[in-house]
Coordinates of C-alpha atoms in Angstrom, one line a residue:
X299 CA 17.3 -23.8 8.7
X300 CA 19.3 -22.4 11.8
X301 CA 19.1 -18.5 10.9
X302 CA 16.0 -16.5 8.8
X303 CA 16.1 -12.9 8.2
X304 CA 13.1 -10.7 7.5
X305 CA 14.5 -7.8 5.7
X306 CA 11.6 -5.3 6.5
X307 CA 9.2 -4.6 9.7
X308 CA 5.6 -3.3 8.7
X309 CA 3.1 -5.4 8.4
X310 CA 4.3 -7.7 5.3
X311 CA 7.8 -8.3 7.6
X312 CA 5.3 -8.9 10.5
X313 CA 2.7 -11.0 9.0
X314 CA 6.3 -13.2 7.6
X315 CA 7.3 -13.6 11.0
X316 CA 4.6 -14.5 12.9
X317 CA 4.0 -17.3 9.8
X318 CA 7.4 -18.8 10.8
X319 CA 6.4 -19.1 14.1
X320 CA 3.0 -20.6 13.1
X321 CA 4.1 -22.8 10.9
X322 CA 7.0 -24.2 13.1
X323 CA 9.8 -22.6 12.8
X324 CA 11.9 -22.7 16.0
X325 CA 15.1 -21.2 15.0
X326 CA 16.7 -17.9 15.3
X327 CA 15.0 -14.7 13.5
X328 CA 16.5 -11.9 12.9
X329 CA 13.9 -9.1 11.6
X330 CA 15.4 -5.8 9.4
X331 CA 13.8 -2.6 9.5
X332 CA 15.0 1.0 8.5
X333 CA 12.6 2.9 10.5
X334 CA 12.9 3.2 14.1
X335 CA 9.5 2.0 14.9
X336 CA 8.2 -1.2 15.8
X337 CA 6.0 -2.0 12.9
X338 CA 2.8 -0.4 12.9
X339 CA -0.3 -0.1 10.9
X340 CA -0.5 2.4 8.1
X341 CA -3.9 2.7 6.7
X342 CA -5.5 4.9 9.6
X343 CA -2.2 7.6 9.0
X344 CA -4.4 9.1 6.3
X345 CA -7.6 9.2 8.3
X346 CA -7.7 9.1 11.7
X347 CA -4.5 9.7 12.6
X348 CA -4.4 12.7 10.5
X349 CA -7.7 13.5 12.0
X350 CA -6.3 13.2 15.3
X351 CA -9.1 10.7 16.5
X352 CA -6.8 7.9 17.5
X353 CA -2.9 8.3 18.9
X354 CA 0.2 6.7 17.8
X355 CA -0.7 3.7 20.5
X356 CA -3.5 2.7 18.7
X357 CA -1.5 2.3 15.1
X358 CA 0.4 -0.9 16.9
X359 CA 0.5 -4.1 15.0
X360 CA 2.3 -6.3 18.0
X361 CA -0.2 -7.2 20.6
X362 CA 1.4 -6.7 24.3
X363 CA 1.4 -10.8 25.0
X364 CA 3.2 -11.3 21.3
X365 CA 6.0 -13.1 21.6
X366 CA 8.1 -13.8 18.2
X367 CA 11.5 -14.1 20.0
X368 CA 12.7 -12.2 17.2
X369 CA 15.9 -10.5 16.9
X370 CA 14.9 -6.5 15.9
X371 CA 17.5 -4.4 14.3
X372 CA 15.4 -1.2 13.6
X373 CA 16.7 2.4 12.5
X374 CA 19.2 0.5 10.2
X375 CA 18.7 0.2 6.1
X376 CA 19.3 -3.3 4.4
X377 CA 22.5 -2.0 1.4
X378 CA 23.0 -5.5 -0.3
X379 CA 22.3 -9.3 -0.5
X380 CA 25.2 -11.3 -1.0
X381 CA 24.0 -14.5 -2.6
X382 CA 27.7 -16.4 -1.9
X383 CA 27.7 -15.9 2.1
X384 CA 23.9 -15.6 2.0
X385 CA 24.1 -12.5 4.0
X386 CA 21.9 -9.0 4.3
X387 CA 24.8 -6.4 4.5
X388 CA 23.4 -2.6 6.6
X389 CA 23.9 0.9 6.4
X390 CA 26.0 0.4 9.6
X391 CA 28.8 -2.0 8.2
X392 CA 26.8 -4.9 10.1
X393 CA 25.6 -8.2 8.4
X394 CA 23.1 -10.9 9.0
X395 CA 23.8 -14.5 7.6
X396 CA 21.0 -16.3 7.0
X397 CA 19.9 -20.1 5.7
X398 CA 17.0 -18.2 4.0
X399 CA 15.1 -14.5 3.6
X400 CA 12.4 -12.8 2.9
X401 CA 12.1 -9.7 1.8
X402 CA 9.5 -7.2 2.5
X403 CA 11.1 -3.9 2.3
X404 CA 7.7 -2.2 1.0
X405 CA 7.7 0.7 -1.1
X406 CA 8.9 4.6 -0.9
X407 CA 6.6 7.5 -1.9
X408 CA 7.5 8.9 -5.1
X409 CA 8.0 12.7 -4.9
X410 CA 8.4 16.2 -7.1
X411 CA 11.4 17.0 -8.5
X412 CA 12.2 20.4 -7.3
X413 CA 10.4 20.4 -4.6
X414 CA 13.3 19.5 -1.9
X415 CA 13.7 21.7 0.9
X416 CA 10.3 23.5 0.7
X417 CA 8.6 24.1 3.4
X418 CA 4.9 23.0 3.8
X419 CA 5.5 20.0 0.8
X420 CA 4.8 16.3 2.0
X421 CA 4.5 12.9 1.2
X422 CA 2.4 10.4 3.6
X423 CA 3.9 6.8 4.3
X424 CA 5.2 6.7 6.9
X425 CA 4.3 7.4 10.8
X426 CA 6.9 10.1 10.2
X427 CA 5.3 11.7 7.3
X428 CA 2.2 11.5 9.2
X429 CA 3.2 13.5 11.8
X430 CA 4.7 16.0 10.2
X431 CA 1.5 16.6 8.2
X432 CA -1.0 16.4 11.0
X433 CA 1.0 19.2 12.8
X434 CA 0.6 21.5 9.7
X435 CA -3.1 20.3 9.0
X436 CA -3.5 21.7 12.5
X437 CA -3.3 25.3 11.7
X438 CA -5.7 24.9 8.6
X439 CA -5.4 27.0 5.2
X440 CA -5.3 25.8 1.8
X441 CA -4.2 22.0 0.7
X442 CA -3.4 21.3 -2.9
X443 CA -3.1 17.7 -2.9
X444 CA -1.1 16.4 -6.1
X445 CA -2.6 13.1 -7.6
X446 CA -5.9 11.6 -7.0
X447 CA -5.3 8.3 -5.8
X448 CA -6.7 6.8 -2.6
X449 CA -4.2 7.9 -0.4
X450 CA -4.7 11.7 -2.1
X451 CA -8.2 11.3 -1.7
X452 CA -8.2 10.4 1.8
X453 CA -5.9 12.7 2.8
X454 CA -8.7 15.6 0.7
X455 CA -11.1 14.1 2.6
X456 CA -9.5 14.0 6.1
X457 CA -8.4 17.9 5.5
X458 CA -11.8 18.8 4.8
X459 CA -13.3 17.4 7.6
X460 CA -11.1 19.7 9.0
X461 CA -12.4 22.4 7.8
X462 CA -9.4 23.3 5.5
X463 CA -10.0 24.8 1.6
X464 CA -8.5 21.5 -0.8
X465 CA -8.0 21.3 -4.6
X466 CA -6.5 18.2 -5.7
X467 CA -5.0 18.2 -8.7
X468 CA -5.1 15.0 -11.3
X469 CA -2.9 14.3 -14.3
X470 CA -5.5 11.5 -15.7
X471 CA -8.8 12.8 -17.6
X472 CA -10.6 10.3 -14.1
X473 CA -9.3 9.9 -11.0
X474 CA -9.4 6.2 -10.2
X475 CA -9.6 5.4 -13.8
X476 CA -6.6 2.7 -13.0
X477 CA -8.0 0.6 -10.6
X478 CA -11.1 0.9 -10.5
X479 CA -12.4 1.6 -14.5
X480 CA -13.3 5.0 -15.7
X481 CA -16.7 4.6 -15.0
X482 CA -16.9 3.7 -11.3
X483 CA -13.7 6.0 -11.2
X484 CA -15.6 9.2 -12.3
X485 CA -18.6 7.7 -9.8
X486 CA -15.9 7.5 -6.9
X487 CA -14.4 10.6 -7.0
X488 CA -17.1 12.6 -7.6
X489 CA -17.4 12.3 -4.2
X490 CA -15.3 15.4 -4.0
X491 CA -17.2 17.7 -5.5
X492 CA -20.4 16.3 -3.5
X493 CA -18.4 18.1 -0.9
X494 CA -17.0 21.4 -2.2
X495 CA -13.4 19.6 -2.8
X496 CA -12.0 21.2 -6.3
X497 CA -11.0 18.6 -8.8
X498 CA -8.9 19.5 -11.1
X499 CA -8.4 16.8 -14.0
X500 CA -7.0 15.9 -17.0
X501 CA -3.7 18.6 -16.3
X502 CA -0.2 17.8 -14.9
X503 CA 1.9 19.6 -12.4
X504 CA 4.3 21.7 -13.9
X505 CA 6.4 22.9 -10.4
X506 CA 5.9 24.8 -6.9
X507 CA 6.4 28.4 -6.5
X508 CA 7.8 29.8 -3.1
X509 CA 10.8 31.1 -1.5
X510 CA 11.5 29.2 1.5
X511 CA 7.8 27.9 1.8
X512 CA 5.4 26.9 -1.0
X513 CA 2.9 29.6 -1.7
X514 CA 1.7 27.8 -5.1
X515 CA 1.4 24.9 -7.0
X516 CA 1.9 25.5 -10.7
X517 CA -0.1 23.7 -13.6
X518 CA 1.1 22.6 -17.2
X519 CA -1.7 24.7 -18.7
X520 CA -0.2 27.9 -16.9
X521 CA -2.9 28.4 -13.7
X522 CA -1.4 29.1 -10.6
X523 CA -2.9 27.4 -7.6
X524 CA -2.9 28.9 -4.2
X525 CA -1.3 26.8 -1.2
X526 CA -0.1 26.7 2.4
X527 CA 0.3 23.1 2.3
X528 CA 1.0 20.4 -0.3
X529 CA 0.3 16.8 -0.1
X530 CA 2.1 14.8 -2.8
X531 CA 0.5 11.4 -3.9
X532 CA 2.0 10.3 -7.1
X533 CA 2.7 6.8 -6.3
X534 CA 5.2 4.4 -4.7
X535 CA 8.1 3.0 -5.7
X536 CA 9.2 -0.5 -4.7
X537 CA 12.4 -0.6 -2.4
X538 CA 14.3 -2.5 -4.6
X539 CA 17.6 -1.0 -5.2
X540 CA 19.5 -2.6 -2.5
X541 CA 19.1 -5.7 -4.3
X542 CA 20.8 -5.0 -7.7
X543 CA 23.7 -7.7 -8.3
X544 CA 22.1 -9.9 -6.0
X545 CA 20.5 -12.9 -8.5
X546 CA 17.4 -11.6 -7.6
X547 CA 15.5 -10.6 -11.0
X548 CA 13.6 -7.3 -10.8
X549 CA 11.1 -6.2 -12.6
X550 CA 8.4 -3.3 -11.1
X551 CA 9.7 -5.3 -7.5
X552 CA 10.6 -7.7 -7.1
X553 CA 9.7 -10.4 -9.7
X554 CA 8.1 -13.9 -7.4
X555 CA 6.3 -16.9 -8.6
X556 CA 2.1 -17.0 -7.3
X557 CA 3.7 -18.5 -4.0
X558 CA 6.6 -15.7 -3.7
X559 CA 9.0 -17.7 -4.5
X560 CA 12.6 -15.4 -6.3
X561 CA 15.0 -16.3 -8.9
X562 CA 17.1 -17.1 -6.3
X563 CA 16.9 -20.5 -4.4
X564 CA 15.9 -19.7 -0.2
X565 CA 14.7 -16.1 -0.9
X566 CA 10.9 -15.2 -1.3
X567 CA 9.3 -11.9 -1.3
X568 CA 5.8 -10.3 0.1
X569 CA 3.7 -6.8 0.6
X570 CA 4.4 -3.7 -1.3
X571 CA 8.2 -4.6 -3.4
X572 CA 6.6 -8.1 -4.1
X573 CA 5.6 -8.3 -8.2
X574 CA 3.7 -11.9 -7.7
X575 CA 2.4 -13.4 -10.3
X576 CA -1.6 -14.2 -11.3
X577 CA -2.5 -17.0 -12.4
X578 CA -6.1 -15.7 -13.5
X579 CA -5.2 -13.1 -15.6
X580 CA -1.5 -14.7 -16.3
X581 CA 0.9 -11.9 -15.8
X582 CA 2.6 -10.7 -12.7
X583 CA 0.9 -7.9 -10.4
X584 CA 2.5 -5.8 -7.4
X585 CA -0.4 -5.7 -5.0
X586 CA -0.1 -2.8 -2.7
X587 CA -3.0 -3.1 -0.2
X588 CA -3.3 -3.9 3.5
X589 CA -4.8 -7.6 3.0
X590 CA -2.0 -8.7 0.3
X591 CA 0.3 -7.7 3.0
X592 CA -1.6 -9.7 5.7
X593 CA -2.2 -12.9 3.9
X594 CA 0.6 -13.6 1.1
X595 CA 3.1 -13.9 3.4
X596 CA 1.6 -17.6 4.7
X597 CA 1.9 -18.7 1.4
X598 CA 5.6 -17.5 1.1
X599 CA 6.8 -18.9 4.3
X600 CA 4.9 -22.7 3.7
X601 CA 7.4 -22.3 0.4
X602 CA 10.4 -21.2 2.0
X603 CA 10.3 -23.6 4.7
X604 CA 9.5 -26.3 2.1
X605 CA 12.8 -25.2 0.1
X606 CA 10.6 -24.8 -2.9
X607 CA 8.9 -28.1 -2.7
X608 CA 5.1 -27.0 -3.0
X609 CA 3.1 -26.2 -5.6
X610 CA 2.1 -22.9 -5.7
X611 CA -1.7 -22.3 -4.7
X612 CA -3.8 -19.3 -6.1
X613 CA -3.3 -16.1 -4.4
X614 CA -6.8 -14.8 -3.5
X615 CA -8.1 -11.3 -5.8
X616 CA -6.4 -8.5 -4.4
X617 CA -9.0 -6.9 -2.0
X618 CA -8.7 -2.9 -0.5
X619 CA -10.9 -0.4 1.1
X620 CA -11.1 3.2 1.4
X621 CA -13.0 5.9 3.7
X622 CA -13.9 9.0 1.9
X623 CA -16.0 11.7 3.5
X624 CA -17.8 9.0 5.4
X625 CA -18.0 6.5 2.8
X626 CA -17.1 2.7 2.7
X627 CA -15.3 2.0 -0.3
X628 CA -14.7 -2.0 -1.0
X629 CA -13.2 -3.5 -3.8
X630 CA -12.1 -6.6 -4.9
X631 CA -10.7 -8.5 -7.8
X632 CA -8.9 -6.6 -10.8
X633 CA -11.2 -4.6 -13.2
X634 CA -8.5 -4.5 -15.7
X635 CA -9.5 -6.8 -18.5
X636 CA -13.0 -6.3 -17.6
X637 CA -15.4 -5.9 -20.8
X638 CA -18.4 -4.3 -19.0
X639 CA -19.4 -2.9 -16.0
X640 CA -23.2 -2.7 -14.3
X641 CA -24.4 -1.6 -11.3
X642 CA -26.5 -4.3 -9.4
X643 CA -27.6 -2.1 -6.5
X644 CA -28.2 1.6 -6.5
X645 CA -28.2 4.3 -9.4
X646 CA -25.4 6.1 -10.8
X647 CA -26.3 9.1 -9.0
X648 CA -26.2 7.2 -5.9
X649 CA -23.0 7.0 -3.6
X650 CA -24.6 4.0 -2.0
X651 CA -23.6 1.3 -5.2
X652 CA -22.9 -2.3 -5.9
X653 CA -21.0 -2.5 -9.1
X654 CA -19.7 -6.0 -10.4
X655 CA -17.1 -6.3 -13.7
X656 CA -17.2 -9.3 -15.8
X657 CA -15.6 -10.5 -18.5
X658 CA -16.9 -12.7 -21.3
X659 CA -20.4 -12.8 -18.5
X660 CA -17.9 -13.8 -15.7
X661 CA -17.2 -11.7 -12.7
X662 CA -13.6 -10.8 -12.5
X663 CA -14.3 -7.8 -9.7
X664 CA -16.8 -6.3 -7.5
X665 CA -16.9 -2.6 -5.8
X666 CA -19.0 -1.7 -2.9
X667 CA -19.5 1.8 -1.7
X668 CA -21.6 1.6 1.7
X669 CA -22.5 -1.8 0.7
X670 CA -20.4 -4.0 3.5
X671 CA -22.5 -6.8 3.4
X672 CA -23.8 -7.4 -0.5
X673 CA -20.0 -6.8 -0.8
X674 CA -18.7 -10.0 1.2
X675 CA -21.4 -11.7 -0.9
X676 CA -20.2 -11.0 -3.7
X677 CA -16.0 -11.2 -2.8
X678 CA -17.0 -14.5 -1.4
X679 CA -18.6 -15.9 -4.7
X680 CA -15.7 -13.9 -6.9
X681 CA -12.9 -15.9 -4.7
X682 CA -14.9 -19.2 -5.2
X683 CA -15.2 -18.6 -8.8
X684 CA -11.4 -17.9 -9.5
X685 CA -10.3 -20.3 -7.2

């Protein structure tokens, strides 16, 4: 292969690139991204960047001796693969021909309808976003953060800390209830109320109220709740579109084999657009965490480079963490499926807990919270066992 392209530059793009290299790729690379910035890392934009305790120098992914000898075409959106010439067509009437490509073109926040133009609405995913909402954090007030996921929660938690007043506002009866079980979920985010954060549960968002600025968020149920700043955390949507026609099947991402591997013959696909398939619970899963990012994209490349000629291995269970009003939240494995749930350390009323999930008396997922160490004890045995 004379030419690869790496459609995307965060940390998936990244982690492709530097594979290549590793794994002996000399040729040329030519690495895509839309935003501007060299790719960075996106889990401290909720926390400490949004707290202000570490600057945009410290979010850098590239270490200052790195040297990819890479080709970077930033601030310019990837519009269409063309399978015949094998090219990536741009926003800016440019294209890249390429012998093969991976794509790792993430996801986009998903936001509210109606709620364009507003003043004081956000989203956080990007360095961008984060900036924008760190400025307005600055000047305190009240936070309504829609959706109680971990990046909602982190974002509560961060604002707090701040000293700001924060409701969040959940659609699902438990926040958390998706990936982590209703149980642990309710344990979890009860952390909010440990602090004076207003949960709001089991009630959807019907719209914002506000001339110019938002002054309200307003609920199914018909309660109005006061705000001078709203955080919206719905979700992600994989960046996908630019792909339709291609031969590439979609499907929640794209649609990739347990090594990455795409309908079509010399493309593979990692991080956040990337729907991978499982061989322990045998269906496909888009894995949006920091580590699946990191680590996937060796697996990818070794295929890519191979032209398809390896058997795919098992990806390792989907690992993430979360820091929540000082607390270490781990968690590994996928407690979907899981038929029961106990806590092996700690007490239910306790915020320092080892919980493991098992199915038919196996475990299939562990969660740690302030438990670092019982926690790699247990990933390490729940990797060996689904291995």
């Amino acid at each position: 292969m004379r030419t690869l392209a790496v459609v995307g530059a965060s940390l998936a793009g990244l982690s492709a690139a530097r594979s290549l290299r590793k794994q002996g790729y000399d040729g040329r690379l030519v690495v895509i991204g839309d935003e501007l910035h060299r790719p960075y890392d996106r889990p401290p934009l909720s926390k400490e960047f949004l707290a202000g305790t570490i600057g945009e120098a410290e979010l850098a992914l590239e270490s200052d001796d790195e040297d990819l000898r890479a080709e970077w075409l930033l601030g310019v959106r990837a519009t269409a693969l063309d399978r015949t010439d094998r090219a990536v067509r741009l926003a800016d009437g440019r294209e890249v021909r390429a012998d093969g490509i991976v794509i790792a073109t993430g996801a986009a926040a998903r936001t509210l309808p109606g709620a364009e133009g507003l003043a004081g609405v956000h989203v956080l995913r990007t360095l961008d976003d984060a900036r924008a909402l760190r400025d307005e954090l600055a000047g305190g007030g009240r936070l309504v953060v829609i959706g109680g996921g971990f990046v909602g929660a982190e974002v509560a938690s961060t604002a707090y800390a701040l000293g700001l007043d924060v409701t969040i506002v959940e659609v699902a009866p438990t926040p958390l209830a998706g990936p982590l079980g209703e149980t642990m979920g309710g344990i979890v985010s009860a952390l909010h109320t440990d602090h004076g954060v207003r949960l709001l549960c089991g009630v959807g968002v019907k719209g914002l109220s506000g001339e110019h600025r938002v002054d309200a968020v307003l609920l199914e149920d018909g309660r109005s709740v006061p705000a001078d700043i709203v955080v919206v955390g719905v979700g992600a949507r994989p960046c996908v579109d630019w792909l339709e026609g291609s031969g590439v099947t979609l499907d929640n991402g794209v649609k990739c084999g347990a090594d990455g591997r795409t309908s079509l013959a010399g493309v593979v696909a990692v991080g956040d657009c990337a729907n991978w398939y499982d061989p322990r619970v045998g269906a496909h899963r888009r894995v949006e965490h920091w580590t699946g990012a990191r680590e996937r994209p060796d697996a990818a490349v070794a295929t890519l480079l191979a032209g398809g000629a390896v058997e795919p291995g098992v990806p390792r269970p989907p690992y993430f963490w979360s820091d929540q009003y000082g607390v270490k939240i781990q968690f590994a494995g996928h407690a979907a499926g899981a038929d029961s749930v106990t806590i092996e350390e700690g007490a239910a009323g306790d915020r320092d807990i080892l919980a493991v999930y098992r199915r038919a008396g196996h475990p299939v997922a562990v969660l740690g919270m302030n438990q670092p160490r019982l926690f790699t004890r247990w990933r390490k045995q729940l990797a060996a066992a689904t291995a």
